Amino acid sequence: MADALDVGQDHRASAAPLRRKGDLAMPPLSARDLALPPNLMSLARLPLAALFPLVATHPGLALAVLCCAGITDVLDGWLARRSGQVTRMGAIVDPIADKVFALVVVGTLLHNGVLPLWGIPALLAREILELPLALWIALSRRFRGARLSTASANIPGKLATTVQFAAVLAAIALPAALPPALAAAAGVGAAAGISYWVRQLRRAPAAASSPPEAGA
């Protein structure tokens, strides 16, 4: 979902240019938004992260946990767009849940001896590049009152998720395929992270030039 969150201009029509299709006004940060279905779907990846170390040595169960995490990652963005519940809290929770789950999976595979040390940056290339920017966008005053874009998801990001998933499966059940899978994950993940930076930074000047949100 983090790949589909882009920053635009202020929501006030008198001060902002025409909004692009799919842009939504970003509401203020509110803890109550944690109870919204899209954000609950994102939060579901945290107990799944806690469960993964317990089932990692059982390929079938590990695959089930990975599939559940992938489903929540698809559904949270779909629900947010479908119901108009794209929120600043979601922009924070979703990437953090993604990164926590990815870190737990990588740490577990490393602890179990099925992932080489160089596999850590390979599997986490996208997360390493995206997390600082995601937190900056979610928390910076520069982007208060900005809009979230719900345009179609970033293709490199979705491809990176697929390749990461394949690499984790290789580590669990097909060790011979792990080195090429990790190499592919590193390349596609880096491309996804760079594309995320480029897409967001193109919108940063417009967000910075918009008037601040009332009461911000």
PDB file of C-alpha atoms in Angstrom:
ATOM      1  CA  MET A   1       0.000   0.000   0.000  1.00  0.00           C
ATOM      2  CA  ALA A   2       2.889   2.382   0.753  1.00  0.00           C
ATOM      3  CA  ASP A   3       3.703   2.412  -2.935  1.00  0.00           C
ATOM      4  CA  ALA A   4       0.283   3.953  -3.728  1.00  0.00           C
ATOM      5  CA  LEU A   5       0.565   6.873  -1.290  1.00  0.00           C
ATOM      6  CA  ASP A   6       1.703  10.065  -2.972  1.00  0.00           C
ATOM      7  CA  VAL A   7       1.676  13.654  -1.781  1.00  0.00           C
ATOM      8  CA  GLY A   8      -0.132  16.440  -3.594  1.00  0.00           C
ATOM      9  CA  GLN A   9      -1.153  20.023  -2.808  1.00  0.00           C
ATOM     10  CA  ASP A  10      -3.449  21.604  -0.183  1.00  0.00           C
ATOM     11  CA  HIS A  11      -7.131  20.727  -0.397  1.00  0.00           C
ATOM     12  CA  ARG A  12      -8.446  24.271  -0.496  1.00  0.00           C
ATOM     13  CA  ALA A  13      -9.670  24.997  -4.008  1.00  0.00           C
ATOM     14  CA  SER A  14      -8.862  28.695  -3.781  1.00  0.00           C
ATOM     15  CA  ALA A  15      -5.186  28.045  -3.086  1.00  0.00           C
ATOM     16  CA  ALA A  16      -4.429  24.824  -4.925  1.00  0.00           C
ATOM     17  CA  PRO A  17      -4.321  23.827  -8.575  1.00  0.00           C
ATOM     18  CA  LEU A  18      -6.726  21.277  -9.966  1.00  0.00           C
ATOM     19  CA  ARG A  19      -6.324  18.009  -8.142  1.00  0.00           C
ATOM     20  CA  ARG A  20      -5.453  14.937 -10.077  1.00  0.00           C
ATOM     21  CA  LYS A  21      -7.848  12.043 -10.376  1.00  0.00           C
ATOM     22  CA  GLY A  22      -7.596   9.804  -7.316  1.00  0.00           C
ATOM     23  CA  ASP A  23      -6.272  12.483  -4.914  1.00  0.00           C
ATOM     24  CA  LEU A  24      -7.924  12.686  -1.508  1.00  0.00           C
ATOM     25  CA  ALA A  25      -7.745  15.356   1.185  1.00  0.00           C
ATOM     26  CA  MET A  26      -5.509  14.154   3.985  1.00  0.00           C
ATOM     27  CA  PRO A  27      -7.287  14.449   7.360  1.00  0.00           C
ATOM     28  CA  PRO A  28      -5.410  15.404  10.533  1.00  0.00           C
ATOM     29  CA  LEU A  29      -3.609  12.658  12.440  1.00  0.00           C
ATOM     30  CA  SER A  30      -6.050  10.932  14.787  1.00  0.00           C
ATOM     31  CA  ALA A  31      -5.645   7.850  16.976  1.00  0.00           C
ATOM     32  CA  ARG A  32      -9.300   7.018  16.330  1.00  0.00           C
ATOM     33  CA  ASP A  33      -8.397   6.235  12.740  1.00  0.00           C
ATOM     34  CA  LEU A  34      -6.640   3.094  13.987  1.00  0.00           C
ATOM     35  CA  ALA A  35     -10.103   1.529  14.303  1.00  0.00           C
ATOM     36  CA  LEU A  36     -10.910   2.025  10.615  1.00  0.00           C
ATOM     37  CA  PRO A  37     -11.044  -1.256   8.648  1.00  0.00           C
ATOM     38  CA  PRO A  38      -8.119  -0.412   6.317  1.00  0.00           C
ATOM     39  CA  ASN A  39      -5.858   0.391   9.257  1.00  0.00           C
ATOM     40  CA  LEU A  40      -6.974  -2.705  11.179  1.00  0.00           C
ATOM     41  CA  MET A  41      -6.030  -4.693   8.084  1.00  0.00           C
ATOM     42  CA  SER A  42      -2.560  -3.120   8.156  1.00  0.00           C
ATOM     43  CA  LEU A  43      -2.214  -3.791  11.895  1.00  0.00           C
ATOM     44  CA  ALA A  44      -3.063  -7.462  11.288  1.00  0.00           C
ATOM     45  CA  ARG A  45       0.436  -7.899   9.855  1.00  0.00           C
ATOM     46  CA  LEU A  46       1.912  -7.350  13.316  1.00  0.00           C
ATOM     47  CA  PRO A  47       0.477 -10.554  14.912  1.00  0.00           C
ATOM     48  CA  LEU A  48       1.328 -12.359  11.675  1.00  0.00           C
ATOM     49  CA  ALA A  49       4.900 -11.147  12.125  1.00  0.00           C
ATOM     50  CA  ALA A  50       4.889 -12.546  15.665  1.00  0.00           C
ATOM     51  CA  LEU A  51       3.546 -15.867  14.351  1.00  0.00           C
ATOM     52  CA  PHE A  52       6.054 -16.340  11.546  1.00  0.00           C
ATOM     53  CA  PRO A  53       9.057 -17.378  13.728  1.00  0.00           C
ATOM     54  CA  LEU A  54       6.908 -20.125  15.241  1.00  0.00           C
ATOM     55  CA  VAL A  55       6.031 -21.673  11.879  1.00  0.00           C
ATOM     56  CA  ALA A  56       9.092 -20.854   9.772  1.00  0.00           C
ATOM     57  CA  THR A  57      10.434 -24.418   9.918  1.00  0.00           C
ATOM     58  CA  HIS A  58       7.136 -25.768   8.586  1.00  0.00           C
ATOM     59  CA  PRO A  59       6.916 -24.761   4.897  1.00  0.00           C
ATOM     60  CA  GLY A  60       3.158 -25.171   4.618  1.00  0.00           C
ATOM     61  CA  LEU A  61       2.380 -23.065   7.681  1.00  0.00           C
ATOM     62  CA  ALA A  62       5.016 -20.493   6.780  1.00  0.00           C
ATOM     63  CA  LEU A  63       3.479 -20.162   3.334  1.00  0.00           C
ATOM     64  CA  ALA A  64       0.042 -19.667   4.887  1.00  0.00           C
ATOM     65  CA  VAL A  65       1.326 -16.825   7.091  1.00  0.00           C
ATOM     66  CA  LEU A  66       3.080 -15.193   4.156  1.00  0.00           C
ATOM     67  CA  CYS A  67      -0.085 -15.439   2.048  1.00  0.00           C
ATOM     68  CA  CYS A  68      -2.186 -13.901   4.823  1.00  0.00           C
ATOM     69  CA  ALA A  69       0.258 -11.011   5.141  1.00  0.00           C
ATOM     70  CA  GLY A  70       0.168 -10.485   1.395  1.00  0.00           C
ATOM     71  CA  ILE A  71      -3.624 -10.463   1.379  1.00  0.00           C
ATOM     72  CA  THR A  72      -3.768  -7.828   4.128  1.00  0.00           C
ATOM     73  CA  ASP A  73      -1.276  -5.720   2.181  1.00  0.00           C
ATOM     74  CA  VAL A  74      -3.560  -5.768  -0.850  1.00  0.00           C
ATOM     75  CA  LEU A  75      -6.823  -5.337   1.044  1.00  0.00           C
ATOM     76  CA  ASP A  76      -5.804  -2.394   3.231  1.00  0.00           C
ATOM     77  CA  GLY A  77      -5.134  -0.189   0.218  1.00  0.00           C
ATOM     78  CA  TRP A  78      -8.204  -1.429  -1.628  1.00  0.00           C
ATOM     79  CA  LEU A  79     -10.451  -0.818   1.376  1.00  0.00           C
ATOM     80  CA  ALA A  80      -9.008   2.646   1.962  1.00  0.00           C
ATOM     81  CA  ARG A  81      -9.647   3.694  -1.625  1.00  0.00           C
ATOM     82  CA  ARG A  82     -13.010   1.960  -1.868  1.00  0.00           C
ATOM     83  CA  SER A  83     -14.391   3.506   1.330  1.00  0.00           C
ATOM     84  CA  GLY A  84     -12.677   6.895   1.109  1.00  0.00           C
ATOM     85  CA  GLN A  85     -10.776   6.145   4.326  1.00  0.00           C
ATOM     86  CA  VAL A  86      -7.286   7.134   3.210  1.00  0.00           C
ATOM     87  CA  THR A  87      -5.851   8.754   6.353  1.00  0.00           C
ATOM     88  CA  ARG A  88      -2.606  10.161   7.703  1.00  0.00           C
ATOM     89  CA  MET A  89      -2.667   7.408  10.343  1.00  0.00           C
ATOM     90  CA  GLY A  90      -2.885   4.829   7.583  1.00  0.00           C
ATOM     91  CA  ALA A  91       0.054   6.464   5.826  1.00  0.00           C
ATOM     92  CA  ILE A  92       2.077   5.852   8.996  1.00  0.00           C
ATOM     93  CA  VAL A  93       0.748   2.438  10.051  1.00  0.00           C
ATOM     94  CA  ASP A  94       0.887   0.710   6.674  1.00  0.00           C
ATOM     95  CA  PRO A  95       4.587   1.162   5.871  1.00  0.00           C
ATOM     96  CA  ILE A  96       5.586   0.470   9.481  1.00  0.00           C
ATOM     97  CA  ALA A  97       3.588  -2.784   9.486  1.00  0.00           C
ATOM     98  CA  ASP A  98       5.203  -3.707   6.165  1.00  0.00           C
ATOM     99  CA  LYS A  99       8.684  -3.066   7.480  1.00  0.00           C
ATOM    100  CA  VAL A 100       8.103  -4.843  10.802  1.00  0.00           C
ATOM    101  CA  PHE A 101       6.847  -7.937   8.999  1.00  0.00           C
ATOM    102  CA  ALA A 102       9.753  -7.879   6.553  1.00  0.00           C
ATOM    103  CA  LEU A 103      12.318  -7.454   9.345  1.00  0.00           C
ATOM    104  CA  VAL A 104      10.853 -10.321  11.357  1.00  0.00           C
ATOM    105  CA  VAL A 105      10.851 -12.627   8.325  1.00  0.00           C
ATOM    106  CA  VAL A 106      14.444 -11.767   7.448  1.00  0.00           C
ATOM    107  CA  GLY A 107      15.591 -12.079  11.063  1.00  0.00           C
ATOM    108  CA  THR A 108      13.895 -15.452  11.416  1.00  0.00           C
ATOM    109  CA  LEU A 109      15.418 -16.836   8.227  1.00  0.00           C
ATOM    110  CA  LEU A 110      18.832 -15.580   9.298  1.00  0.00           C
ATOM    111  CA  HIS A 111      18.468 -17.135  12.756  1.00  0.00           C
ATOM    112  CA  ASN A 112      17.440 -20.443  11.231  1.00  0.00           C
ATOM    113  CA  GLY A 113      20.541 -20.454   9.045  1.00  0.00           C
ATOM    114  CA  VAL A 114      18.675 -20.482   5.731  1.00  0.00           C
ATOM    115  CA  LEU A 115      19.556 -16.924   4.707  1.00  0.00           C
ATOM    116  CA  PRO A 116      23.134 -15.684   4.085  1.00  0.00           C
ATOM    117  CA  LEU A 117      24.214 -12.351   5.540  1.00  0.00           C
ATOM    118  CA  TRP A 118      24.218 -10.693   2.142  1.00  0.00           C
ATOM    119  CA  GLY A 119      20.594 -11.698   1.823  1.00  0.00           C
ATOM    120  CA  ILE A 120      19.599  -9.097   4.437  1.00  0.00           C
ATOM    121  CA  PRO A 121      20.163  -5.986   2.287  1.00  0.00           C
ATOM    122  CA  ALA A 122      19.068  -7.960  -0.774  1.00  0.00           C
ATOM    123  CA  LEU A 123      15.635  -8.765   0.669  1.00  0.00           C
ATOM    124  CA  LEU A 124      15.240  -5.398   2.387  1.00  0.00           C
ATOM    125  CA  ALA A 125      16.491  -3.135  -0.406  1.00  0.00           C
ATOM    126  CA  ARG A 126      13.074  -1.560  -0.961  1.00  0.00           C
ATOM    127  CA  GLU A 127      12.350  -1.182   2.757  1.00  0.00           C
ATOM    128  CA  ILE A 128      15.754   0.391   3.430  1.00  0.00           C
ATOM    129  CA  LEU A 129      15.128   2.991   0.736  1.00  0.00           C
ATOM    130  CA  GLU A 130      11.448   3.668   1.410  1.00  0.00           C
ATOM    131  CA  LEU A 131      11.109   3.832   5.192  1.00  0.00           C
ATOM    132  CA  PRO A 132      12.880   7.186   5.753  1.00  0.00           C
ATOM    133  CA  LEU A 133      10.794   8.842   3.052  1.00  0.00           C
ATOM    134  CA  ALA A 134       7.532   7.307   4.270  1.00  0.00           C
ATOM    135  CA  LEU A 135       8.127   8.602   7.802  1.00  0.00           C
ATOM    136  CA  TRP A 136       9.158  12.031   6.511  1.00  0.00           C
ATOM    137  CA  ILE A 137       5.987  12.364   4.456  1.00  0.00           C
ATOM    138  CA  ALA A 138       3.762  11.156   7.280  1.00  0.00           C
ATOM    139  CA  LEU A 139       5.281  13.307  10.025  1.00  0.00           C
ATOM    140  CA  SER A 140       6.758  16.403   8.388  1.00  0.00           C
ATOM    141  CA  ARG A 141       5.031  19.773   8.795  1.00  0.00           C
ATOM    142  CA  ARG A 142       5.970  20.392   5.188  1.00  0.00           C
ATOM    143  CA  PHE A 143       3.232  18.006   4.101  1.00  0.00           C
ATOM    144  CA  ARG A 144       0.452  19.050   6.482  1.00  0.00           C
ATOM    145  CA  GLY A 145      -2.768  19.576   4.598  1.00  0.00           C
ATOM    146  CA  ALA A 146      -1.419  17.682   1.610  1.00  0.00           C
ATOM    147  CA  ARG A 147      -3.450  15.160  -0.306  1.00  0.00           C
ATOM    148  CA  LEU A 148      -2.891  11.463  -0.615  1.00  0.00           C
ATOM    149  CA  SER A 149      -2.977  10.121  -4.109  1.00  0.00           C
ATOM    150  CA  THR A 150      -4.819   6.860  -4.576  1.00  0.00           C
ATOM    151  CA  ALA A 151      -3.672   6.398  -8.136  1.00  0.00           C
ATOM    152  CA  SER A 152      -2.761   2.968  -9.373  1.00  0.00           C
ATOM    153  CA  ALA A 153      -0.083   1.213  -7.365  1.00  0.00           C
ATOM    154  CA  ASN A 154       3.526   1.527  -8.377  1.00  0.00           C
ATOM    155  CA  ILE A 155       4.359  -1.369 -10.706  1.00  0.00           C
ATOM    156  CA  PRO A 156       7.987  -1.706  -9.473  1.00  0.00           C
ATOM    157  CA  GLY A 157       6.663  -1.883  -5.910  1.00  0.00           C
ATOM    158  CA  LYS A 158       4.218  -4.674  -6.665  1.00  0.00           C
ATOM    159  CA  LEU A 159       6.895  -6.536  -8.627  1.00  0.00           C
ATOM    160  CA  ALA A 160       9.313  -6.129  -5.709  1.00  0.00           C
ATOM    161  CA  THR A 161       6.760  -7.665  -3.338  1.00  0.00           C
ATOM    162  CA  THR A 162       6.314 -10.630  -5.657  1.00  0.00           C
ATOM    163  CA  VAL A 163      10.057 -11.222  -5.994  1.00  0.00           C
ATOM    164  CA  GLN A 164      10.580 -10.876  -2.225  1.00  0.00           C
ATOM    165  CA  PHE A 165       7.850 -13.443  -1.666  1.00  0.00           C
ATOM    166  CA  ALA A 166       9.560 -15.819  -4.117  1.00  0.00           C
ATOM    167  CA  ALA A 167      12.931 -15.350  -2.409  1.00  0.00           C
ATOM    168  CA  VAL A 168      11.475 -16.131   1.027  1.00  0.00           C
ATOM    169  CA  LEU A 169       9.808 -19.247  -0.362  1.00  0.00           C
ATOM    170  CA  ALA A 170      13.133 -20.302  -1.883  1.00  0.00           C
ATOM    171  CA  ALA A 171      14.853 -19.846   1.475  1.00  0.00           C
ATOM    172  CA  ILE A 172      12.246 -22.031   3.168  1.00  0.00           C
ATOM    173  CA  ALA A 173      11.650 -24.757   0.617  1.00  0.00           C
ATOM    174  CA  LEU A 174      14.047 -24.465  -2.343  1.00  0.00           C
ATOM    175  CA  PRO A 175      17.573 -23.468  -1.209  1.00  0.00           C
ATOM    176  CA  ALA A 176      19.142 -24.049  -4.641  1.00  0.00           C
ATOM    177  CA  ALA A 177      17.065 -21.206  -6.073  1.00  0.00           C
ATOM    178  CA  LEU A 178      17.880 -18.783  -3.259  1.00  0.00           C
ATOM    179  CA  PRO A 179      20.967 -16.963  -4.683  1.00  0.00           C
ATOM    180  CA  PRO A 180      19.313 -15.907  -7.968  1.00  0.00           C
ATOM    181  CA  ALA A 181      16.098 -15.100  -6.130  1.00  0.00           C
ATOM    182  CA  LEU A 182      17.964 -12.815  -3.711  1.00  0.00           C
ATOM    183  CA  ALA A 183      19.795 -11.108  -6.560  1.00  0.00           C
ATOM    184  CA  ALA A 184      16.491 -10.459  -8.291  1.00  0.00           C
ATOM    185  CA  ALA A 185      14.946  -9.167  -5.047  1.00  0.00           C
ATOM    186  CA  ALA A 186      17.824  -6.736  -4.563  1.00  0.00           C
ATOM    187  CA  GLY A 187      17.582  -5.327  -8.072  1.00  0.00           C
ATOM    188  CA  VAL A 188      13.808  -5.018  -8.219  1.00  0.00           C
ATOM    189  CA  GLY A 189      13.628  -3.741  -4.637  1.00  0.00           C
ATOM    190  CA  ALA A 190      16.164  -0.988  -5.319  1.00  0.00           C
ATOM    191  CA  ALA A 191      14.242   0.034  -8.444  1.00  0.00           C
ATOM    192  CA  ALA A 192      10.991   0.183  -6.456  1.00  0.00           C
ATOM    193  CA  GLY A 193      12.574   2.260  -3.696  1.00  0.00           C
ATOM    194  CA  ILE A 194      14.095   4.722  -6.141  1.00  0.00           C
ATOM    195  CA  SER A 195      10.829   5.064  -8.053  1.00  0.00           C
ATOM    196  CA  TYR A 196       9.049   5.830  -4.767  1.00  0.00           C
ATOM    197  CA  TRP A 197      11.525   8.618  -3.963  1.00  0.00           C
ATOM    198  CA  VAL A 198      11.229  10.081  -7.464  1.00  0.00           C
ATOM    199  CA  ARG A 199       7.440  10.017  -7.407  1.00  0.00           C
ATOM    200  CA  GLN A 200       7.164  11.625  -3.990  1.00  0.00           C
ATOM    201  CA  LEU A 201       9.841  14.262  -4.459  1.00  0.00           C
ATOM    202  CA  ARG A 202       8.183  15.454  -7.639  1.00  0.00           C
ATOM    203  CA  ARG A 203       5.202  16.399  -5.475  1.00  0.00           C
ATOM    204  CA  ALA A 204       7.195  17.891  -2.609  1.00  0.00           C
ATOM    205  CA  PRO A 205       7.503  21.453  -4.040  1.00  0.00           C
ATOM    206  CA  ALA A 206       3.745  21.673  -4.555  1.00  0.00           C
ATOM    207  CA  ALA A 207       3.070  20.400  -1.027  1.00  0.00           C
ATOM    208  CA  ALA A 208       5.564  22.834   0.458  1.00  0.00           C
ATOM    209  CA  SER A 209       4.050  25.830  -1.390  1.00  0.00           C
ATOM    210  CA  SER A 210       0.515  25.100  -0.187  1.00  0.00           C
ATOM    211  CA  PRO A 211      -0.890  27.047   2.789  1.00  0.00           C
ATOM    212  CA  PRO A 212      -0.878  25.090   6.084  1.00  0.00           C
ATOM    213  CA  GLU A 213      -3.994  23.352   7.264  1.00  0.00           C
ATOM    214  CA  ALA A 214      -6.270  25.429   9.507  1.00  0.00           C
ATOM    215  CA  GLY A 215      -5.277  24.902  13.109  1.00  0.00           C
ATOM    216  CA  ALA A 216      -2.063  23.099  12.156  1.00  0.00           C
TER     217      ALA A 216
END
